[in-house]
Coordinates of C-alpha atoms and ligand atoms in Angstrom, one line a residue:
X16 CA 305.9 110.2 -77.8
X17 CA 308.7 112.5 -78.6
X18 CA 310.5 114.2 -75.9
X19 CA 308.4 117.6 -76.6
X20 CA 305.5 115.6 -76.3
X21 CA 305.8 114.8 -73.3
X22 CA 306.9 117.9 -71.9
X23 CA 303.4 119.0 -73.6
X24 CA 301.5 116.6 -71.2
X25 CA 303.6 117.1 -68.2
X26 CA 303.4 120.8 -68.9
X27 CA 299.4 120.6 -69.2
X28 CA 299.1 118.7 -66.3
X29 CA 301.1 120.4 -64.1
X30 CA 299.1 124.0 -64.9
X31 CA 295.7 122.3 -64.1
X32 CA 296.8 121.6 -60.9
X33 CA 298.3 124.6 -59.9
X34 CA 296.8 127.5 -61.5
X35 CA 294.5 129.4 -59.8
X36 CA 291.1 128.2 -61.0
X37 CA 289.7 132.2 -61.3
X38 CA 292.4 132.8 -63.4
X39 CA 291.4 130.5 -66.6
X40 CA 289.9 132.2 -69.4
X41 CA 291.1 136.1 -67.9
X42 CA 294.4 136.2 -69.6
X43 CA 294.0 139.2 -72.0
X44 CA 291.4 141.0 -69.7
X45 CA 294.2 141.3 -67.1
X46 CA 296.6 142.8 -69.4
X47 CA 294.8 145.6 -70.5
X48 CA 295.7 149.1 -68.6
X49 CA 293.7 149.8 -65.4
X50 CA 292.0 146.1 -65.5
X51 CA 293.6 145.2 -62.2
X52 CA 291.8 148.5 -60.3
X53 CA 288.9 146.6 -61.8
X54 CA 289.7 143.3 -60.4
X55 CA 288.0 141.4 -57.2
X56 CA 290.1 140.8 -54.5
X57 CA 290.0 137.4 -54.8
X58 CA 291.3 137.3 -58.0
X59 CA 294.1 139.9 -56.7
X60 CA 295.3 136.9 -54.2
X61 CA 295.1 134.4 -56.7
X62 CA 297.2 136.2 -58.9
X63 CA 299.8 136.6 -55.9
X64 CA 299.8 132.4 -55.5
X65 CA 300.4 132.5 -59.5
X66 CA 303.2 134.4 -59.5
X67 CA 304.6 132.1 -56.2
X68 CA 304.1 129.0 -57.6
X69 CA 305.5 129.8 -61.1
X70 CA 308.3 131.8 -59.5
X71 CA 308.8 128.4 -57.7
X72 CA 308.6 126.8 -60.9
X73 CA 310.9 128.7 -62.4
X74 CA 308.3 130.0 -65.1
X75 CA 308.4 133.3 -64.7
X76 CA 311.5 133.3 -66.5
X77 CA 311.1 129.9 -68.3
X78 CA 314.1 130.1 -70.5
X79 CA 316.6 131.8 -68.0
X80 CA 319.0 129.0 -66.4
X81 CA 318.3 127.5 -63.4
X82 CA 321.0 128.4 -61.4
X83 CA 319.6 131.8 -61.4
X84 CA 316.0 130.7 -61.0
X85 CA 315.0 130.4 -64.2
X86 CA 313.2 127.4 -65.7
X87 CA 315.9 126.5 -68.1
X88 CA 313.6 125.6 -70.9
X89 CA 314.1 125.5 -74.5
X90 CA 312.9 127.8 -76.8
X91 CA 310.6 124.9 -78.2
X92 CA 309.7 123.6 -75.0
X93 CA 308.9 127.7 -73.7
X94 CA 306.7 127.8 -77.1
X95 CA 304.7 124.9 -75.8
X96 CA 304.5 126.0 -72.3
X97 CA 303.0 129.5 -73.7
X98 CA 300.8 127.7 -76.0
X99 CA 299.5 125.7 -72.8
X100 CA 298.8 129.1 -70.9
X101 CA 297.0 130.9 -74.4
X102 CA 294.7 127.8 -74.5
X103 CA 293.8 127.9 -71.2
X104 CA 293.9 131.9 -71.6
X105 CA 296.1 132.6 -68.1
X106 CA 297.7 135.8 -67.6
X107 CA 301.7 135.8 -67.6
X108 CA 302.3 135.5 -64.0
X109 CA 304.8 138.2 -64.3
X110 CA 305.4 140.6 -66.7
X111 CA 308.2 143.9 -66.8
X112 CA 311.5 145.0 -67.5
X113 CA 313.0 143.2 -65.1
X114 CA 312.2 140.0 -67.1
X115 CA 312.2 141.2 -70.3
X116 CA 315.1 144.0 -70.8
X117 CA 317.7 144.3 -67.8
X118 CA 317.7 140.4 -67.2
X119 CA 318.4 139.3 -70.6
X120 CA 320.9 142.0 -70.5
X121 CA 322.4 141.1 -67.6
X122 CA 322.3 137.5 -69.3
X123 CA 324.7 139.0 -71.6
X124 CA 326.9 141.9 -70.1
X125 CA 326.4 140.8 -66.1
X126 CA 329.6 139.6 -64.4
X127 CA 329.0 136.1 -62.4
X128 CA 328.5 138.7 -59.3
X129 CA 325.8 140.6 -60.8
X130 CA 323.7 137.5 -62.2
X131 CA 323.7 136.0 -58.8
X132 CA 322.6 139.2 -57.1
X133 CA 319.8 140.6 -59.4
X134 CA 318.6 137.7 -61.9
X135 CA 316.5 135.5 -58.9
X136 CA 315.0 138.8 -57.8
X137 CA 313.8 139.4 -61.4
X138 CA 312.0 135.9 -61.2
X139 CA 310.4 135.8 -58.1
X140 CA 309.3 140.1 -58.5
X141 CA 311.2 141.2 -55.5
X142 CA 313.0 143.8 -57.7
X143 CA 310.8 146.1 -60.0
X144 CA 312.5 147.6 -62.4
X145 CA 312.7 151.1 -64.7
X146 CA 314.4 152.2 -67.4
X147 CA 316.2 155.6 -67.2
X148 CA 317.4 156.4 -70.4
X149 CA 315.6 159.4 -71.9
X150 CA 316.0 163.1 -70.7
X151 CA 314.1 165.9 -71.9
X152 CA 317.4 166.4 -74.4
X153 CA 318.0 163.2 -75.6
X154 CA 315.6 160.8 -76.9
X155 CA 316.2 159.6 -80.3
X156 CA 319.3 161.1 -80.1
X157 CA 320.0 159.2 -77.2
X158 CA 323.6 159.3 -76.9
X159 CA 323.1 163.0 -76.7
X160 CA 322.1 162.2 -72.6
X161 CA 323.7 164.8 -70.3
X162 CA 323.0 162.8 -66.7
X163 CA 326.7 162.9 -65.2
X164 CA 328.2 160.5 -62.9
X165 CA 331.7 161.0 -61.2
X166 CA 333.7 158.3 -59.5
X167 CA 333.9 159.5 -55.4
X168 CA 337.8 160.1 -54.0
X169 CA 337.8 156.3 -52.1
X170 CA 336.8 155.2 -55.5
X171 CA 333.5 153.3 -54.5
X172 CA 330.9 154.5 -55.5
X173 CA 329.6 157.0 -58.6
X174 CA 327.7 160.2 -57.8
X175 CA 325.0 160.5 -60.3
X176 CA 323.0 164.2 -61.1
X177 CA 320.6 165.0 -63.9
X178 CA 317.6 164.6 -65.0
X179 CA 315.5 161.4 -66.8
X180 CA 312.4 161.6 -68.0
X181 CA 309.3 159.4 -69.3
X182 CA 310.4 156.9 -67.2
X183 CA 307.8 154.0 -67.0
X184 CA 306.4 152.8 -63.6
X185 CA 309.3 154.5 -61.7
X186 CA 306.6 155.1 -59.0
X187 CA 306.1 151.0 -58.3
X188 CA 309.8 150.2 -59.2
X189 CA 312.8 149.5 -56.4
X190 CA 315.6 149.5 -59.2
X191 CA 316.6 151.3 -62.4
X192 CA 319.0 150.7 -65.1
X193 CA 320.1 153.5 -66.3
X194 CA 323.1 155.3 -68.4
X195 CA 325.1 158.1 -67.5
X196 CA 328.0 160.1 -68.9
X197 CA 330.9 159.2 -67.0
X198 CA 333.5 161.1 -70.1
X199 CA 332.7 164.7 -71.8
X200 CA 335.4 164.4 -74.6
X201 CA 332.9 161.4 -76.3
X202 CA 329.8 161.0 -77.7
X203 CA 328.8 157.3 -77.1
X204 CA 332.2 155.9 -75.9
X205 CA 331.5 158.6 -73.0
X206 CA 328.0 156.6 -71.5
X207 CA 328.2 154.2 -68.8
X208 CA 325.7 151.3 -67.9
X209 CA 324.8 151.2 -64.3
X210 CA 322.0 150.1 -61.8
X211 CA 320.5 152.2 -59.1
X212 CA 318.6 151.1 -55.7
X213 CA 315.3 153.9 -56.2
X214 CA 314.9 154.0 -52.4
X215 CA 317.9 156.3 -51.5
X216 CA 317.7 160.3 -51.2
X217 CA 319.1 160.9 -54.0
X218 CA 316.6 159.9 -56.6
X219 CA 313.1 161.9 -56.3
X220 CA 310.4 161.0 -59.0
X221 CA 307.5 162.8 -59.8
X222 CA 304.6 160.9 -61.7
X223 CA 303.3 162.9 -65.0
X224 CA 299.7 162.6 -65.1
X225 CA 298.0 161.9 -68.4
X226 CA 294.5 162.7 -69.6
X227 CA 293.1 159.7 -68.6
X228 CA 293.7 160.1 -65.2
X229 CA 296.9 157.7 -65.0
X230 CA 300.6 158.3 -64.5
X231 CA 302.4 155.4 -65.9
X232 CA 305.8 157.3 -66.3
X233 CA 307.4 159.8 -64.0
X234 CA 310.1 162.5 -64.5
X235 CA 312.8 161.2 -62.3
X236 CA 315.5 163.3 -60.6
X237 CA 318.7 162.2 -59.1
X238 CA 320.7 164.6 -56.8
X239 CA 323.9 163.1 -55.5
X240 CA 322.5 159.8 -55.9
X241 CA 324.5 157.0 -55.0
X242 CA 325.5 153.9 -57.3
X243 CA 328.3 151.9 -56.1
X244 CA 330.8 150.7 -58.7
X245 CA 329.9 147.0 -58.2
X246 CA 326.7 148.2 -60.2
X247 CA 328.3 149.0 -63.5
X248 CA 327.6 146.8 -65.7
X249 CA 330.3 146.1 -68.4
X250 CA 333.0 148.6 -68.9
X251 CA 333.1 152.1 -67.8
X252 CA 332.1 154.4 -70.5
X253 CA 331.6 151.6 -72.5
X254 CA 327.7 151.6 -71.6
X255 CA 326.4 152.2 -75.5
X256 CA 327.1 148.8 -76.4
X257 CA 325.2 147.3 -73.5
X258 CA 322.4 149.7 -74.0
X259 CA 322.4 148.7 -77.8
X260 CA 321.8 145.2 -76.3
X261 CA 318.6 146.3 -74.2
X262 CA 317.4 147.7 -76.5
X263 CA 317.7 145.1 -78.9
X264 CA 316.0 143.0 -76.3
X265 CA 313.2 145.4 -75.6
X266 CA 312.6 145.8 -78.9
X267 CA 312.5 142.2 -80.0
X268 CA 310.4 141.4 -77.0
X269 CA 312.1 138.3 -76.5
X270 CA 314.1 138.3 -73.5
X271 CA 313.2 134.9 -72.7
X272 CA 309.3 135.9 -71.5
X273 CA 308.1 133.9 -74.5
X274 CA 305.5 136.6 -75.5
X275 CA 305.6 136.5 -79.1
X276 CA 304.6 139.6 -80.5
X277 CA 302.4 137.5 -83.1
X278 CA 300.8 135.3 -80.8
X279 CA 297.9 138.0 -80.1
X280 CA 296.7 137.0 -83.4
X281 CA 297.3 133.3 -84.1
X282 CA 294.2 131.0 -84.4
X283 CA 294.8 129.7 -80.6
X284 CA 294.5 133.1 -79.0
X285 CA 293.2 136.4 -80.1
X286 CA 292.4 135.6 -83.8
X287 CA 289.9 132.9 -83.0
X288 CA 288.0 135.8 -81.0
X289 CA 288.2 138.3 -84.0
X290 CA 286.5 135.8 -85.9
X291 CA 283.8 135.7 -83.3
X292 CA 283.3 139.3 -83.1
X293 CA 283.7 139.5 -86.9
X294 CA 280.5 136.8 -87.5
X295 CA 278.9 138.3 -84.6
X296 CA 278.8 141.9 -86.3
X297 CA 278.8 140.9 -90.3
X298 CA 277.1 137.7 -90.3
X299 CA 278.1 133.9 -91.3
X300 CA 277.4 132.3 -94.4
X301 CA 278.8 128.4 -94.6
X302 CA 280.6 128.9 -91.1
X303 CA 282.6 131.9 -92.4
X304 CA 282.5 135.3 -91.9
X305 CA 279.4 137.2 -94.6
X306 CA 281.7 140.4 -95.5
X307 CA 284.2 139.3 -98.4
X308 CA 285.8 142.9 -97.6
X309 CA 286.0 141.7 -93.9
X310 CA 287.3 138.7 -94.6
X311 CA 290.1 139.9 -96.7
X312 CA 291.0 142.1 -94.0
X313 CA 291.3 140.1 -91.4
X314 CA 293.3 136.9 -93.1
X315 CA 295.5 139.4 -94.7
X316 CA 296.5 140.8 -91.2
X317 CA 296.6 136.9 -89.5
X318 CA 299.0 135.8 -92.3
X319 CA 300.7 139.3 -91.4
X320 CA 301.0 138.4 -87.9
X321 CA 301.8 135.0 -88.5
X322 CA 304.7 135.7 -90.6
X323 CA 306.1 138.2 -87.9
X324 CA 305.7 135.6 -84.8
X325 CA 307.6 133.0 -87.6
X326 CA 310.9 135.0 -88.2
X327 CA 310.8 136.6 -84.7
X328 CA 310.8 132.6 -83.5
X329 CA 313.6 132.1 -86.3
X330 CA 315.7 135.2 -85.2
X331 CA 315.4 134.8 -81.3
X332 CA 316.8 131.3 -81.7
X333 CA 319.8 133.1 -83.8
X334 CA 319.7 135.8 -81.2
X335 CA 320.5 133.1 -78.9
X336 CA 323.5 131.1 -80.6
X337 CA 325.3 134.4 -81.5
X338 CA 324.6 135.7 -77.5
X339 CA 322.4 138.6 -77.9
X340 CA 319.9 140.2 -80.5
X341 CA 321.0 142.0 -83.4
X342 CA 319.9 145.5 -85.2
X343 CA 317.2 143.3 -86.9
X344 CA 315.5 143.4 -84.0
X345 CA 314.0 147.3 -85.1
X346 CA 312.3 145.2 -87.8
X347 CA 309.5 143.5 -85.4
X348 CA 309.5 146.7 -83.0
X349 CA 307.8 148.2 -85.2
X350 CA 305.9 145.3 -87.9
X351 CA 304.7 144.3 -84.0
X352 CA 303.8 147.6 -82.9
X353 CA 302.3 148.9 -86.6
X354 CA 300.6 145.2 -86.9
X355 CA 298.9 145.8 -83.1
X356 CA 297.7 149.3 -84.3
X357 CA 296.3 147.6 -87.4
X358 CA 294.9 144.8 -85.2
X359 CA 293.2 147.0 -82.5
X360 CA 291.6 149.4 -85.3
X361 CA 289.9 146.0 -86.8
X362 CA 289.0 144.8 -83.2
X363 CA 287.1 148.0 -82.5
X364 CA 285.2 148.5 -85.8
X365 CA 284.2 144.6 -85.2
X366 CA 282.8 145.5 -81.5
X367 CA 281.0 148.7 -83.0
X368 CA 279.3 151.2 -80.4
X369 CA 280.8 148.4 -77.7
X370 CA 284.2 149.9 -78.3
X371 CA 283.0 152.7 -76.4
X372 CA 282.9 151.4 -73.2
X373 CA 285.8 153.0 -71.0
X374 CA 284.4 152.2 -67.1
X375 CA 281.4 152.1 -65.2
X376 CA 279.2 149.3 -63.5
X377 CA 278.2 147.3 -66.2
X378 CA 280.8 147.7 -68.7
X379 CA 281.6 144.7 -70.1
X380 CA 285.3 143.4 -69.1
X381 CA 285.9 142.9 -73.0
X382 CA 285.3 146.2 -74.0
X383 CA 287.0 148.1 -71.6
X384 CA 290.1 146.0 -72.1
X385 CA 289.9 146.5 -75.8
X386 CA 289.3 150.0 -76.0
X387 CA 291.9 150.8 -73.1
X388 CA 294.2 148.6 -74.9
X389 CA 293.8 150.4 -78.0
X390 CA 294.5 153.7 -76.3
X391 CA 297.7 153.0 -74.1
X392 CA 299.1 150.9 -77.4
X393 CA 299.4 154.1 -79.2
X394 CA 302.9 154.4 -77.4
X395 CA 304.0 151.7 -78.7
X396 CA 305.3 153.1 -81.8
X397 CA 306.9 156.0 -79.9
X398 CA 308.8 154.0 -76.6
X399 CA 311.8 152.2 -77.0
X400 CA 312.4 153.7 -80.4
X401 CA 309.9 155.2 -82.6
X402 CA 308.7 153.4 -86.1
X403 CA 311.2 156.5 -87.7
X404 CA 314.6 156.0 -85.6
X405 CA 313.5 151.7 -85.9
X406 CA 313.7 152.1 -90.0
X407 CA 316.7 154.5 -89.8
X408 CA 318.5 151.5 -87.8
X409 CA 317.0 149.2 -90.7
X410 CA 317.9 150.8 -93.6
X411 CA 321.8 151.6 -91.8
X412 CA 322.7 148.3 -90.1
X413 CA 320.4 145.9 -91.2
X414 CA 319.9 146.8 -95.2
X415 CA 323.3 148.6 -95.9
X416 CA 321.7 151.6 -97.5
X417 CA 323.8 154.5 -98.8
X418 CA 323.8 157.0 -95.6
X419 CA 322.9 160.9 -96.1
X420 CA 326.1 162.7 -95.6
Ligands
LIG16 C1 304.5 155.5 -73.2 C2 306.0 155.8 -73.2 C3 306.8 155.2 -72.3 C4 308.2 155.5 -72.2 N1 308.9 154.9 -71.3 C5 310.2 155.2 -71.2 C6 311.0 154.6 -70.2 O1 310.6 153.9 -69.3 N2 312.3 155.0 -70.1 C7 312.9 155.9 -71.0 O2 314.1 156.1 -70.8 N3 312.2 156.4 -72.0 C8 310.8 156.1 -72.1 N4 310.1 156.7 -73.1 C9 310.7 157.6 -74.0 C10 310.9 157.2 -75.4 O3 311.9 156.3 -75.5 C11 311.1 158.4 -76.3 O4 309.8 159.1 -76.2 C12 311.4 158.1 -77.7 O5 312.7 157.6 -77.7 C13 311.4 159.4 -78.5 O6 312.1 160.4 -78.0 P1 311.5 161.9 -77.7 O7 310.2 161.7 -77.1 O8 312.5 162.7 -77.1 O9 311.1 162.4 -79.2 P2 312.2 163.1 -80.2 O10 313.4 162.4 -80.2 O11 312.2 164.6 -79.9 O12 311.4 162.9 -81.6 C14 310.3 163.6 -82.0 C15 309.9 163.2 -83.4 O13 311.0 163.4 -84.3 C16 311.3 162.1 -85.0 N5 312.7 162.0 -85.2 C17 313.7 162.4 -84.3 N6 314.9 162.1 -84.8 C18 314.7 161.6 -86.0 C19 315.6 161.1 -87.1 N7 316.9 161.1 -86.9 N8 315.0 160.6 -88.2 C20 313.6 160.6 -88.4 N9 312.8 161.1 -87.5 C21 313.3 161.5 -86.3 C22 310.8 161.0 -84.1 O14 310.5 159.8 -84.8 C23 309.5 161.7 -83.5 O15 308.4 161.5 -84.3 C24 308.7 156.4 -73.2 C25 307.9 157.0 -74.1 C26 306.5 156.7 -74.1 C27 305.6 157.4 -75.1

C-alpha cells in the first residue's frame, strides 16, 4: 500500500466515524444561497460539531501548517481527503475568505506575529472575514481607491475614513482586510494593506438589499476608525503587491480549501448527477444518454471542466514552490466562473419546469438549490475581477500581448 493509500483508508475511516450522520449525501444542497434558512435545526447543530471536529482536525484548513492549526497535508493527500468528502457528498465544514483569501495571504505577506494571531482563528471560524476593497470610484480601476488612512501623533495606530462598497457578508463578519491610501503623490505604491476589528465605532455598515430579498454585501463606512499599526500587513504603501496576491488567491480559488473549481463536474460529484437528470429528461438507449445533441453537450463541457480542475491542480502546486499564485491565475477565474454559467444553463434545461422551483413547502431541496445557485452565480463573473479586467491581466502579464498606448 503506498503511503497515499493509506492515508486514503485512514482518511475514509476517520470521516465515518465522525461526521455527522445527517450530513451525508447534503453537500451541494447546503451550499446553495438561502439553503441553510431552509435547514432543520438538527442539521444546524450537526453542522456546528462538523466544523468542531474538523477544526480539531485541522481540516478546515487541510493544507495550512500545523503550527497554525492547519492540517498540514499535501496537496495529494488534500485531493484525496476532498475526494473522500464528494463521495460521501459532505458539505465543506467551513467555507469564506478567511480560509480562502486573507489566510493564504497572510501565508505569504504575514509577519511570524500576525500568523500566530489571526491564522488559528481562520480555522476554527472565530474570525469572519470581509473584503474591503471596492468604493463606489474604484472597482476595476482599483488602485484608483480614495479610503485614506493617516498614521496618529504617538504613532500607533492609523485613522482610516472613506467609503467601501459591495462588500460581501460585512453584516456576519468580525474582521476585514482592507487597503487604504496611506500616500497622495502615487497611484499603487500609495495603497496600504491592513486588517480592521468591525466591532469598533468607527466602521458602520449598511446591508444593500437585492431583489430577492437578500443582502449579501453591504456599503461599509469607516469614520475615524481605528487600525493599529501591528495590523499592516507588509510594507506601508506597499499594499498593491499584497493585494495582487489575494487576489491571485481569490481568483485561483486555491488558498489551500481544496475546492477545485472543476470538481463540480467530475464523474465523482456533480457530473454523475447531470447524467441522471440528462437520462431522466432525454431518455437512455444502451445505458447512455438518447439525445446525441445532449450528449455532445454535456462531455464537451466535462472534458472542459476536467481540463480546468487538471492545470489548476498543476498550477497550484507551482503556486506553491514559487510562494504564491501568479497572474495566471485570471485564467481559471474566469474558464471557472464562464464553465459554471455554462454548467448551470445545462443543469436547468435538464430539470425542465423543476428549475422553477424558488421556495415553498414542497419544493424539492434539488431544485431550489439549483435554480438559487444559478442565480447568485451570475456574480461570479463580475466579483473579484470581471471576465473583461481577468483577460486584460491575461493578455498583459500572462500572454505578453502588444499593450494599447
Ligand atoms: C456579488 C458581488 C460581490 C462582491 N463582493 C465584493 C467584496 O466583498 N469586496 C469588494 O471589495 N468588492 C466586492 N465586489 C465588487 C467587485 O469586485 C466589483 O464589482 C468589480 O471589481 C467591478 O467593479 P465595478 O462594479 O465598479 O464595475 P466597473 O469597474 O465600473 O466596470 C463596469 C463595466 O466596465 C467594464 N470595464 C471596466 N474597466 C474595463 C477595462 N479596462 N477594460 C475592459 N472592460 C472594462 C467591466 O468589465 C464592467 O463590465 C463584489 C461584486 C459583486 C457583484
Amino acid at each position: 500500500m503506498t503511503d497515499l493509500e493509506a492515508f486514503r483508508s485512514e482518511a475514509a475511516q476517520w470521516l465515518d466515524e465522525n461526521a455527522p450522520k445527517s450530513l451525508g449525501g447534503r453537500g451541494m444542497q447546503m451550499m446553495a444561497e438561502g439553503a441553510a434558512d431552509q435547514e432543520p435545526s438538527d442539521v444546524r447543530s450537526d453542522r456546528t460539531k462538523w466544523l468542531e471536529v474538523m477544526a480539531k482536525k485541522g481540516w478546515t484548513a487541510p493544507t495550512w501548517p500545523t503550527e497554525y492549526g492547519g492540517g498540514g497535508l499535501t496537496p495529494q493527500q488534500n485531493r484525496v481527503l476532498q475526494q473522500e468528502m464528494a463521495k460521501r457528498k459532505l458539505p465543506p465544514p467551513l467555507m469564506g475568505m478567511g480560509l480562502s483569501m486573507i489566510g493564504p495571504t497572510l501565508l505569504v505577506h504575514g509577519n511570524e506575529e500576525q500568523k500566530q494571531k489571526y491564522l488559528p482563528k481562520i480555522v476554527t471560524g472565530e474570525h469572519r472575514w470581509c473584503q474591503g476593497f471596492s468604493e463606489p470610484n474604484a472597482g476595476s480601476d482599483l488602485a484608483s481607491l480614495a479610503c485614506g488612512a493617516k498614521l496618529d501623533e504617538k504613532g500607533e495606530n492609523y485613522i482610516v475614513n472613506g467609503q467601501k462598497i459591495w462588500t460581501s457578508g460585512a453584516q456576519a463578519a468580525n474582521r476585514m482586510f482592507l487597503l487604504v491610501r496611506t500616500d497622495d503623490s502615487s497611484k499603487h505604491n500609495g495603497i496600504t494593506f491592513c486588517l480592521a476589528d468591525m466591532k469598533q465605532p468607527g466602521i458602520e455598515i449598511r446591508p444593500i438589499r437585492l431583489i430577492s430579498g437578500n443582502s449579501p454585501f453591504c456599503e461599509t463606512f469607516l469614520t475615524d476608525a481605528v487600525v493599529p499599526v501591528d495590523d499592516v500587513v507588509g510594507p506601508v504603501n506597499g499594499g498593491w503587491t499584497v493585494a495582487k496576491t489575494l487576489l491571485g488567491f481569490e481568483r485561483s480559488g486555491m488558498g489551500g480549501t481544496g475546492a477545485s473549481p472543476g470538481r463540480r463536474g467530475s464523474p465523482a460529484a456533480g457530473g454523475n448527477r447531470m447524467i441522471e437528470l440528462a437520462k431522466a429528461s432525454a431518455g437512455e438507449v444502451d445505458g447512455k444518454v438518447a439525445d446525441g445533441a445532449l450528449r455532445d453537450e454535456m462531455s464537451k463541457l466535462m472534458i472542459d471542466q476536467m481540463a480546468l480542475s487538471l492545470t489548476t491542480q498543476r498550477s497550484a502546486a507551482t503556486a506553491k514552490a514559487k510562494g504564491g499564485p501568479g497572474p495566471e491565475t485570471s485564467i481559471f477565474k474566469m474558464a471557472t466562473s464562464e464553465l459554471g454559467h455554462r454548467r448551470d444553463e445545462l443543469m436547468l434545461k435538464l430539470r425542465g419546469t423543476g428549475s422553477l422551483y424558488w421556495e415553498g413547502e414542497g419544493a424539492p431541496a434539488e431544485d431550489v438549490a439549483l435554480t438559487r445557485g444559478w442565480l447568485s452565480a451570475k456574480a461570479t463573473t463580475i466579483y473579484g475581477g470581471t471576465s473583461e479586467i481577468q483577460r486584460n491581466i491575461v493578455s498583459k502579464r500572462v500572454l505578453r500581448l502588444p499593450q494599447p498606448k
